[in-house]
Coordinates of C-alpha atoms in Angstrom, one line a residue:
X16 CA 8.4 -26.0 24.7
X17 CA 4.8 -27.0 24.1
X18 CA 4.1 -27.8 27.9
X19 CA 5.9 -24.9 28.8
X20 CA 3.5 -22.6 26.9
X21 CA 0.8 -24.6 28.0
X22 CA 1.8 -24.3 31.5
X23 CA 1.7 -20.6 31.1
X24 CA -1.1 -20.7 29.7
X25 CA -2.9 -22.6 32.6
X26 CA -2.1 -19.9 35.2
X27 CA -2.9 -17.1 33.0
X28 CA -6.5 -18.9 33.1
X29 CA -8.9 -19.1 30.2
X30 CA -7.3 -18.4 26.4
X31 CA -9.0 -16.0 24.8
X32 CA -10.7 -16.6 21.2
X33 CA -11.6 -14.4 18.7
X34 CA -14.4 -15.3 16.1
X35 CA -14.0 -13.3 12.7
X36 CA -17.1 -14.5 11.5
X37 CA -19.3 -15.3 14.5
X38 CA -23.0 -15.5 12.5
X39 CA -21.7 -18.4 10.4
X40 CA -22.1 -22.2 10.9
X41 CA -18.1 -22.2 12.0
X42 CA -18.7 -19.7 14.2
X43 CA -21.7 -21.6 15.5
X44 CA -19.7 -24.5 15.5
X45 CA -17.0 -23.2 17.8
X46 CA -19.1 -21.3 20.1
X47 CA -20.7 -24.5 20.6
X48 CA -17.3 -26.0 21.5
X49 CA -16.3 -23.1 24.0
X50 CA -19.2 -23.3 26.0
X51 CA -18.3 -26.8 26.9
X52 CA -14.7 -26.2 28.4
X53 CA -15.5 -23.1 29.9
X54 CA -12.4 -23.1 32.0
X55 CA -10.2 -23.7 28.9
X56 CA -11.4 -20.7 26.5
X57 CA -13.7 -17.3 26.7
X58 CA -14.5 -15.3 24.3
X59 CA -13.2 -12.0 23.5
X60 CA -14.1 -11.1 19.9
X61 CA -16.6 -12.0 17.4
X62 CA -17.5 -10.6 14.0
X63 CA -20.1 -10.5 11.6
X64 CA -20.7 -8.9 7.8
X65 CA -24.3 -7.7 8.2
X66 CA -26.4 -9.8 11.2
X67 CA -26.5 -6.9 13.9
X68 CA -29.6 -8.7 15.6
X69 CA -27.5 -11.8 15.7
X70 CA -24.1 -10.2 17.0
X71 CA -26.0 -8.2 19.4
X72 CA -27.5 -11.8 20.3
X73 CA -23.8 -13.4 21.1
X74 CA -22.4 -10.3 23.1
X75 CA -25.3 -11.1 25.3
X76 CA -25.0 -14.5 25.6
X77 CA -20.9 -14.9 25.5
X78 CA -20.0 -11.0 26.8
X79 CA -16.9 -10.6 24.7
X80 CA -14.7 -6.9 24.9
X81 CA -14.8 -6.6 21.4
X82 CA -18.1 -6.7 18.8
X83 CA -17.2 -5.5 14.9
X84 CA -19.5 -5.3 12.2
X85 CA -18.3 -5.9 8.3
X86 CA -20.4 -3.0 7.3
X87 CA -19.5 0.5 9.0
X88 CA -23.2 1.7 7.8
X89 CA -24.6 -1.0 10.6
X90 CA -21.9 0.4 13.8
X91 CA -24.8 2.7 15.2
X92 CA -27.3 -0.4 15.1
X93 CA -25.2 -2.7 17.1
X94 CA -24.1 0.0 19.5
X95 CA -27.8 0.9 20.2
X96 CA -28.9 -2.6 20.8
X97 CA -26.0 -3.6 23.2
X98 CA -26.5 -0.4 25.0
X99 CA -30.1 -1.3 24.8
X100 CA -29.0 -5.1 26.6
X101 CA -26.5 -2.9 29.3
X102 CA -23.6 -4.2 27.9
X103 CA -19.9 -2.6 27.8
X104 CA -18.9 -4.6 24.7
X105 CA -16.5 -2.2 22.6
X106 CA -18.1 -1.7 19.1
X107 CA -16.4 -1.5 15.5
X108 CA -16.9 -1.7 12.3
X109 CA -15.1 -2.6 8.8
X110 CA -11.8 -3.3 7.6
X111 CA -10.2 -1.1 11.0
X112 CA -12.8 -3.1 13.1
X113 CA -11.3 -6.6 11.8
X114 CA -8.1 -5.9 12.1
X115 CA -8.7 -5.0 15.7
X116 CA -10.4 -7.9 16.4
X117 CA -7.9 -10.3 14.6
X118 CA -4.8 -8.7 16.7
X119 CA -6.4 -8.2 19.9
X120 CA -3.6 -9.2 22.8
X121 CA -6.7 -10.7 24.8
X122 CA -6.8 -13.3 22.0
X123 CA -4.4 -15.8 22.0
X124 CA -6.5 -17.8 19.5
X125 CA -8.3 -16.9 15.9
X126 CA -10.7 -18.2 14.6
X127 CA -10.8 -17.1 10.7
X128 CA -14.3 -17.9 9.3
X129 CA -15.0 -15.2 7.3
X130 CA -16.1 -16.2 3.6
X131 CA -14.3 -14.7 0.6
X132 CA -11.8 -12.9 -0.1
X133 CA -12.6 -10.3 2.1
X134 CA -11.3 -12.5 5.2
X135 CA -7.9 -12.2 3.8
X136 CA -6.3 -9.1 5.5
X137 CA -7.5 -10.4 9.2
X138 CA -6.3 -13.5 8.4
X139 CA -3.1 -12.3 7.5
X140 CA -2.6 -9.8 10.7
X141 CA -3.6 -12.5 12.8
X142 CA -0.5 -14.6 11.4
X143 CA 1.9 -11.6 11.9
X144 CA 0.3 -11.2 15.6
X145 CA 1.6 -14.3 16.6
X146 CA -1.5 -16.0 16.9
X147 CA -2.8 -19.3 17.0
X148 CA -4.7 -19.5 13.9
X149 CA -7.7 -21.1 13.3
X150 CA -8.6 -21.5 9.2
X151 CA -11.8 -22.0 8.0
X152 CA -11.2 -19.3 5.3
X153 CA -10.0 -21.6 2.8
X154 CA -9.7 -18.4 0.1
X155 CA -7.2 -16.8 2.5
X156 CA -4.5 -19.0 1.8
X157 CA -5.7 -19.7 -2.0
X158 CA -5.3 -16.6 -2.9
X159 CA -2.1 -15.7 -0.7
X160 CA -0.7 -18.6 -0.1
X161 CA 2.9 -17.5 0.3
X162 CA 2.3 -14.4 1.8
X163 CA -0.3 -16.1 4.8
X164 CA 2.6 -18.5 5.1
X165 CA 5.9 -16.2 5.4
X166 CA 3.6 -14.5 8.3
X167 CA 2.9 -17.1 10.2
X168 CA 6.5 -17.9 10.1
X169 CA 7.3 -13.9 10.8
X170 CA 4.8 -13.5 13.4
X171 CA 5.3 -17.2 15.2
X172 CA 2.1 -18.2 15.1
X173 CA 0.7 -21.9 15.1
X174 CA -1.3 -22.2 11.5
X175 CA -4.0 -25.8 12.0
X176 CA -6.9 -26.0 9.4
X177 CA -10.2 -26.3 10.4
X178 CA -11.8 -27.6 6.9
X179 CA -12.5 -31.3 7.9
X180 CA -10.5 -32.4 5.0
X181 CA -7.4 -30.3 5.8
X182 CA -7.8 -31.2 9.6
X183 CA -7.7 -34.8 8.7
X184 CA -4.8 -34.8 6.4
X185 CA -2.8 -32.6 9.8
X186 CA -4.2 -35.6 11.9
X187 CA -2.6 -38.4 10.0
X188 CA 0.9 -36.7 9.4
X189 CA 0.6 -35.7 12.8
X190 CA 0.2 -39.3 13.8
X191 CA 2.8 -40.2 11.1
X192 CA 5.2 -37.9 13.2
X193 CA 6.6 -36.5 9.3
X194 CA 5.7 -36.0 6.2
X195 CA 8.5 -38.7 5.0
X196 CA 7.4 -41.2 3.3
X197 CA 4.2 -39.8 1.8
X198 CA 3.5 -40.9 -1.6
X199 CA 0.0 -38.8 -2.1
X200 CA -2.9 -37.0 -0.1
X201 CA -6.6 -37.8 -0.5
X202 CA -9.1 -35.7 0.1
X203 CA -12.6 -37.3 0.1
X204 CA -15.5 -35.0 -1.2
X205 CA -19.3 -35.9 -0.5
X206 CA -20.1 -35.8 -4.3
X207 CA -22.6 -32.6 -2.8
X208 CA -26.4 -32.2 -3.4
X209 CA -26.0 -33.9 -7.5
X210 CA -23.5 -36.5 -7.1
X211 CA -25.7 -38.6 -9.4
X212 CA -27.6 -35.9 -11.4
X213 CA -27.5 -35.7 -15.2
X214 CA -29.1 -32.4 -16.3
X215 CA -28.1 -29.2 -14.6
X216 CA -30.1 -27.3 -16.7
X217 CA -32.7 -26.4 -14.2
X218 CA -31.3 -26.1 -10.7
X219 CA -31.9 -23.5 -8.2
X220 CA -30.4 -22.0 -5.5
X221 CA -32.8 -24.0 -3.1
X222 CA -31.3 -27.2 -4.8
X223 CA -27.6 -26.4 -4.7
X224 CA -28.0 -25.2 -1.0
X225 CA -29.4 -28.7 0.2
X226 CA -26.2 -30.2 1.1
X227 CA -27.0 -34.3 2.2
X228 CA -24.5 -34.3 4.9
X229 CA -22.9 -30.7 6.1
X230 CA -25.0 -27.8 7.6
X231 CA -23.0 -25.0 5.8
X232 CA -23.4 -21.5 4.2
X233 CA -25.1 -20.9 0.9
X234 CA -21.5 -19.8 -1.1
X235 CA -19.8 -22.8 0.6
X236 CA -22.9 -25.5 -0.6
X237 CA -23.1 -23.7 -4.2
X238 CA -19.2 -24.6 -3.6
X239 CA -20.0 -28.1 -2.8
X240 CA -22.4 -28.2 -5.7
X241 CA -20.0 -27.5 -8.3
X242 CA -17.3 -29.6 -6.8
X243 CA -15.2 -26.0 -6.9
X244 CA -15.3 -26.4 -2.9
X245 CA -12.9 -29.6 -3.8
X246 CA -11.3 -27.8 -6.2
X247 CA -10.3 -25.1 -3.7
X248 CA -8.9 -27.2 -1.1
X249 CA -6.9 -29.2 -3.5
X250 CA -5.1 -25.8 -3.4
X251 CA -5.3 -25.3 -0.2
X252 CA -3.6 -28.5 0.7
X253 CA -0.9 -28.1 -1.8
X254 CA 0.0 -24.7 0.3
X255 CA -0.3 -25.9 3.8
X256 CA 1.1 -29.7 3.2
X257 CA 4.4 -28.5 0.5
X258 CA 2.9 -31.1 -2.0
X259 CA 2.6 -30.9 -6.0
X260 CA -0.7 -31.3 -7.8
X261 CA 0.4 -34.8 -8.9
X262 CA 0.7 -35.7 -5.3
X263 CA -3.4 -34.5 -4.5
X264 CA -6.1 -36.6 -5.5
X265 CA -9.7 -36.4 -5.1
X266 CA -12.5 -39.4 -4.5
X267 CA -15.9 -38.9 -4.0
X268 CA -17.2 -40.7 -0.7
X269 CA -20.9 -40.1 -0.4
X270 CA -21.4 -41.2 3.8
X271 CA -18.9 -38.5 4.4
X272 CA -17.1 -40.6 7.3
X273 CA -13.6 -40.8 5.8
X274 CA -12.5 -36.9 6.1
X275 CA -9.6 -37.8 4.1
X276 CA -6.7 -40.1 3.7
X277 CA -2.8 -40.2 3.4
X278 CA -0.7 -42.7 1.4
X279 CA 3.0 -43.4 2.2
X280 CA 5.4 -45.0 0.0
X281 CA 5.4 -48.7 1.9
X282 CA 1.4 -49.0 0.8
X283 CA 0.0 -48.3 4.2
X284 CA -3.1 -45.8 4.2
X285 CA -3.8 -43.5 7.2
X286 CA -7.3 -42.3 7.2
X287 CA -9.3 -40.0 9.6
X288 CA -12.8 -40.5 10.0
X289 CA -15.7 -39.3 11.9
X290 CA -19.3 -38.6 12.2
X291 CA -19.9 -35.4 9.9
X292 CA -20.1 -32.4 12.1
X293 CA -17.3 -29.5 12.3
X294 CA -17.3 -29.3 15.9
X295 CA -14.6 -32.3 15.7
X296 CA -12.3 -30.7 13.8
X297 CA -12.8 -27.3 15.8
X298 CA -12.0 -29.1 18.9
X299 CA -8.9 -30.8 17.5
X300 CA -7.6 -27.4 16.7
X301 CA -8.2 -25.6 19.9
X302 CA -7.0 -28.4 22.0
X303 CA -4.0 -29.4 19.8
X304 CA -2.0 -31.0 20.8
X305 CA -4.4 -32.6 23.4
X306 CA -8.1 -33.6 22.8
X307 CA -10.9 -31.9 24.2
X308 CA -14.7 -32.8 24.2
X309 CA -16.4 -32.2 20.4
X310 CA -20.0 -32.9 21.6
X311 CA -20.1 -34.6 18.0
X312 CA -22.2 -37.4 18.4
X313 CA -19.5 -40.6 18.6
X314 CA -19.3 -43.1 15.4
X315 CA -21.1 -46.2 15.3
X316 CA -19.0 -48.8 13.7
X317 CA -21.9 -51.2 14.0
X318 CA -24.8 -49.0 12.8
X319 CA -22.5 -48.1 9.7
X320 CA -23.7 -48.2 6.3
X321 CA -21.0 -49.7 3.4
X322 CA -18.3 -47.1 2.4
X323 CA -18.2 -46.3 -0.7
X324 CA -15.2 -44.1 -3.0
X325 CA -15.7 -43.3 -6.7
X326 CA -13.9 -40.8 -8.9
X327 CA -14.7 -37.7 -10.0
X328 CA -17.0 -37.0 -13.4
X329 CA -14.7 -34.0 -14.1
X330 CA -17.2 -33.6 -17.4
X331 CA -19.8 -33.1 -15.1
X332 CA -18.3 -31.0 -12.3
X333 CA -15.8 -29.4 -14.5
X334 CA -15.6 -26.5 -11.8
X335 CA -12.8 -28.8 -10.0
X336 CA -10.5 -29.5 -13.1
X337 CA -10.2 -25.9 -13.9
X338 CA -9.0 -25.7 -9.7
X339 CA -6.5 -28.3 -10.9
X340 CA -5.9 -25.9 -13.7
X341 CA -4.9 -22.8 -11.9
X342 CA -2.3 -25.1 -9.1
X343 CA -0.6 -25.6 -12.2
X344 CA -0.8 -22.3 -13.7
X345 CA 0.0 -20.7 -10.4
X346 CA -0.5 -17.9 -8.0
X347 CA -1.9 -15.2 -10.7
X348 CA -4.5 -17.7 -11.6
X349 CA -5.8 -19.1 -8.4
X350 CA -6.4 -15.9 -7.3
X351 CA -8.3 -15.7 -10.4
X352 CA -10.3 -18.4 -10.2
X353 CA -11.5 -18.0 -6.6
X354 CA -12.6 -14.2 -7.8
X355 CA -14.5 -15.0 -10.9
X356 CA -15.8 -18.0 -8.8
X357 CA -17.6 -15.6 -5.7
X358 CA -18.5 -13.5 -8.3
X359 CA -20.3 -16.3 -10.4
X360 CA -21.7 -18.0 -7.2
X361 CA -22.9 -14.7 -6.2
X362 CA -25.0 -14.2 -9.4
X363 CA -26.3 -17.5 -9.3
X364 CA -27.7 -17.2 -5.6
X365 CA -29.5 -13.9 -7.2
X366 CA -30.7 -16.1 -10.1
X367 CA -28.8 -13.9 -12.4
X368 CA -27.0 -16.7 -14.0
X369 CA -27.7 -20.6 -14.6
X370 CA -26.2 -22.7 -12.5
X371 CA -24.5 -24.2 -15.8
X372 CA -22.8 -21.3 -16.7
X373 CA -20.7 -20.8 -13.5
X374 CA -17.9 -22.7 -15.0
X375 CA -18.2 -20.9 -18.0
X376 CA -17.7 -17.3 -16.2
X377 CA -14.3 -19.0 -14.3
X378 CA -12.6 -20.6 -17.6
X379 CA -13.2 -16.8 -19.0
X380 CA -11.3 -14.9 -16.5
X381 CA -8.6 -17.7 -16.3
X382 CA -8.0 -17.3 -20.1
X383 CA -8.3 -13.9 -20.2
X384 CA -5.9 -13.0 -17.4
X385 CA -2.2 -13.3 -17.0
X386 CA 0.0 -11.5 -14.9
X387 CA 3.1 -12.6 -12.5
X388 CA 2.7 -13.7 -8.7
X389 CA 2.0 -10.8 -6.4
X390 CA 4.7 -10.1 -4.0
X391 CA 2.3 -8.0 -1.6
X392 CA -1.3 -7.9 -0.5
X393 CA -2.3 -5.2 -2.5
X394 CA -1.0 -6.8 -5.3
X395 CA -3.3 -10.1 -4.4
X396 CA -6.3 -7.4 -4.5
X397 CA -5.5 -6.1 -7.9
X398 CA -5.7 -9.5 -9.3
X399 CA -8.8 -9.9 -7.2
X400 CA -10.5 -6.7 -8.5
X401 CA -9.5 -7.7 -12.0
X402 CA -10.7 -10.9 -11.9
X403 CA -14.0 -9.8 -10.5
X404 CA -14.4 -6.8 -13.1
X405 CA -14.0 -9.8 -16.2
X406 CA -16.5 -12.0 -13.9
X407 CA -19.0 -9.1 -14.3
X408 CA -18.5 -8.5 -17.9
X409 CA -19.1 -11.9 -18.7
X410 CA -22.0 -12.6 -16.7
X411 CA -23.4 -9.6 -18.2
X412 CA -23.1 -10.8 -21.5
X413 CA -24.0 -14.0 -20.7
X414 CA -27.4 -12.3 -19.5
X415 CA -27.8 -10.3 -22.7
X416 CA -27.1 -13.0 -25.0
X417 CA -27.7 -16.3 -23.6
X418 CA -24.2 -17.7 -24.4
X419 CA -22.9 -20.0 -22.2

């Protein structure tokens, strides 16, 4: 069936891609990627919250037929400037905009990178399109887990993972040919910008951001920071792979070369590594199941430092053991905690609240709200709201009081 499709495919020329979140290092990333197999993959959509001047900038450079911007106040901005470049790019904006963009028959290929919460509805209409989906948005299936799932399975699409741990962990099974046999996976985290640091007390924005090893966004390396990124895709594994929390572990590996590991029941380990740049897993998606040029910069077994694996100080990075807290508690909660946790990482970025305090802010909402799995997408975005109203209340207090 797969050759079949791909022979289709091949006649029908290029595949098209669409990039819901263009402006971002994914979408960077993967444009990067495209451009080296032009014959394989053009461009068709791309996306963007606020960056006109940078959207504008990719219509000109990649010509896609569609060009949406987040914020509907922005729409006559981008349609002036691609007039002003003589392009016939199609413009739209907000939630309508997305959705068009994420179901567009000229895509056969999504690539969800929008951060937050607010990638969820695209990511979801791309599954019930039929698409081959591409997820960077790790909140997507966090907070919708079952839904995101029963539409791919609806729609028909093909659902591969793009985070490098998640891409890994596919890799090995794939290799494996099943997932019998597995004992546990193990996703490897980079420890992030204080891996060995002692007092928090004082850390800015600046400091957080400075990720050793990934080029990333500032919400994703506050993310990393925290160790809630981690925490987050110990989630997100336990969705896409069908295994319990018991079965996920976590070890830091500072040189950010193992992407993660599986271990089967006979002892044997299957590990994917690589030098630390997303365009490797981008290109094993899109090519899957062949493998297509990265332009990653190939790993020098001889030039290689010692590997190293320790486990996590959940003391200190207690952001990831209330992540492990919410698998357990379920649906209601991990929707909570990935709320509370933008809302938190948001505040912080504005130095509104110490970077000590963002745990506090999650453990808050999770304690403070309880209701049963949503059945529907609106009822994900009541949790949501909820959790982000508590989020607010107790940043606010934290503010007035200086409680943490």
């Amino acid at each position: 069936m797969v050759e079949a499709v791909q022979s289709r495919a091949a006649q029908q020329g290029p595949r098209g891609v669409s990039i819901l979140g263009a402006t971002g290092s994914i979408g960077a990333s993967t444009l990067d990627v495209i451009a080296r197999h032009p014959g394989q993959f053009r461009v068709v959509a791309v996306t963007a919250h606020t960056k006109v001047a940078e959207l504008a900038a990719l219509c000109v450079q990649h010509r896609p037929h569609l060009a949406v911007i987040g914020d509907p106040g922005r729409e006559p901005e981008l349609r002036a400037l691609l007039r002003r470049a003589g392009l016939s790019t199609r413009v739209g904006s907000g939630i309508e905009g997305l959705l068009e963009a994420a179901q567009s028959q000229d895509a056969a290929v999504v690539v969800a990178a929008i951060v937050g919460a607010a990638g969820l509805l695209p990511t979801i209409a791309a599954a019930r399109a039929g698409k081959r989906l591409l997820l960077a948005n790790k909140e997507a299936i966090v907070c919708a887990g079952a839904l995101l799932l029963e539409a791919v399975r609806s729609g028909g699409a093909t659902l591969l993972p793009l985070d490098s741990e998640h891409n890994a962990i596919h890799q090995c099974l794939a290799g494996a040919g099943s997932h019998e046999g597995v004992r546990r996976l193990i996703l490897t985290a980079s420890g992030g910008p204080f891996r060995e640091c002692r007092d928090f007390s004082a850390v800015t924005p600046e400091q957080a951001c400075a990720h050793p090893n990934w080029r990333m966004g500032r919400k994703i390396s506050v993310d990393s920071a925290t160790l809630m990124n981690k925490g987050l895709e110990v989630i997100e594994a336990s969705w896409l792979f069908g295994f319990a929390r018991g079965q996920i572990d976590v070890v830091v590996h500072p040189q950010s070369v193992v992407h993660s590991m599986v271990e089967f029941g006979d002892g044997s380990v299957l590990a994917q590594m690589g030098t630390p740049d997303m365009r490797t897993p981008i290109a094993y998606a899109l090519g899957f199941p062949q493998r297509i040029d990265s332009g990653s910069e190939p790993l020098n077994f001889l030039r290689m430092a010692a590997l190293t694996f320790e486990a996590p100080d959940l003391d200190r990075f207690p952001c990831l053991a209330l992540a492990y807290r919410a698998l357990e508690a379920g649906p209601t909660a991990s929707i909570v905690l990935n709320a509370a946790n933008e809302i938190a990482v948001e505040a912080f970025l504005a130095r509104g609240l110490p970077f000590t305090a963002i745990a506090a802010v999650i453990s808050e909402a999770l304690d403070a709200i309880a209701a049963p799995a949503p059945e529907s997408v609106d009822g994900v975005l009541q949790i949501d709201a909820l959790a982000r109203r508590h989020a607010r209340q107790a940043i606010a207090e934290i503010a007035a009081t200086g409680v943490r």
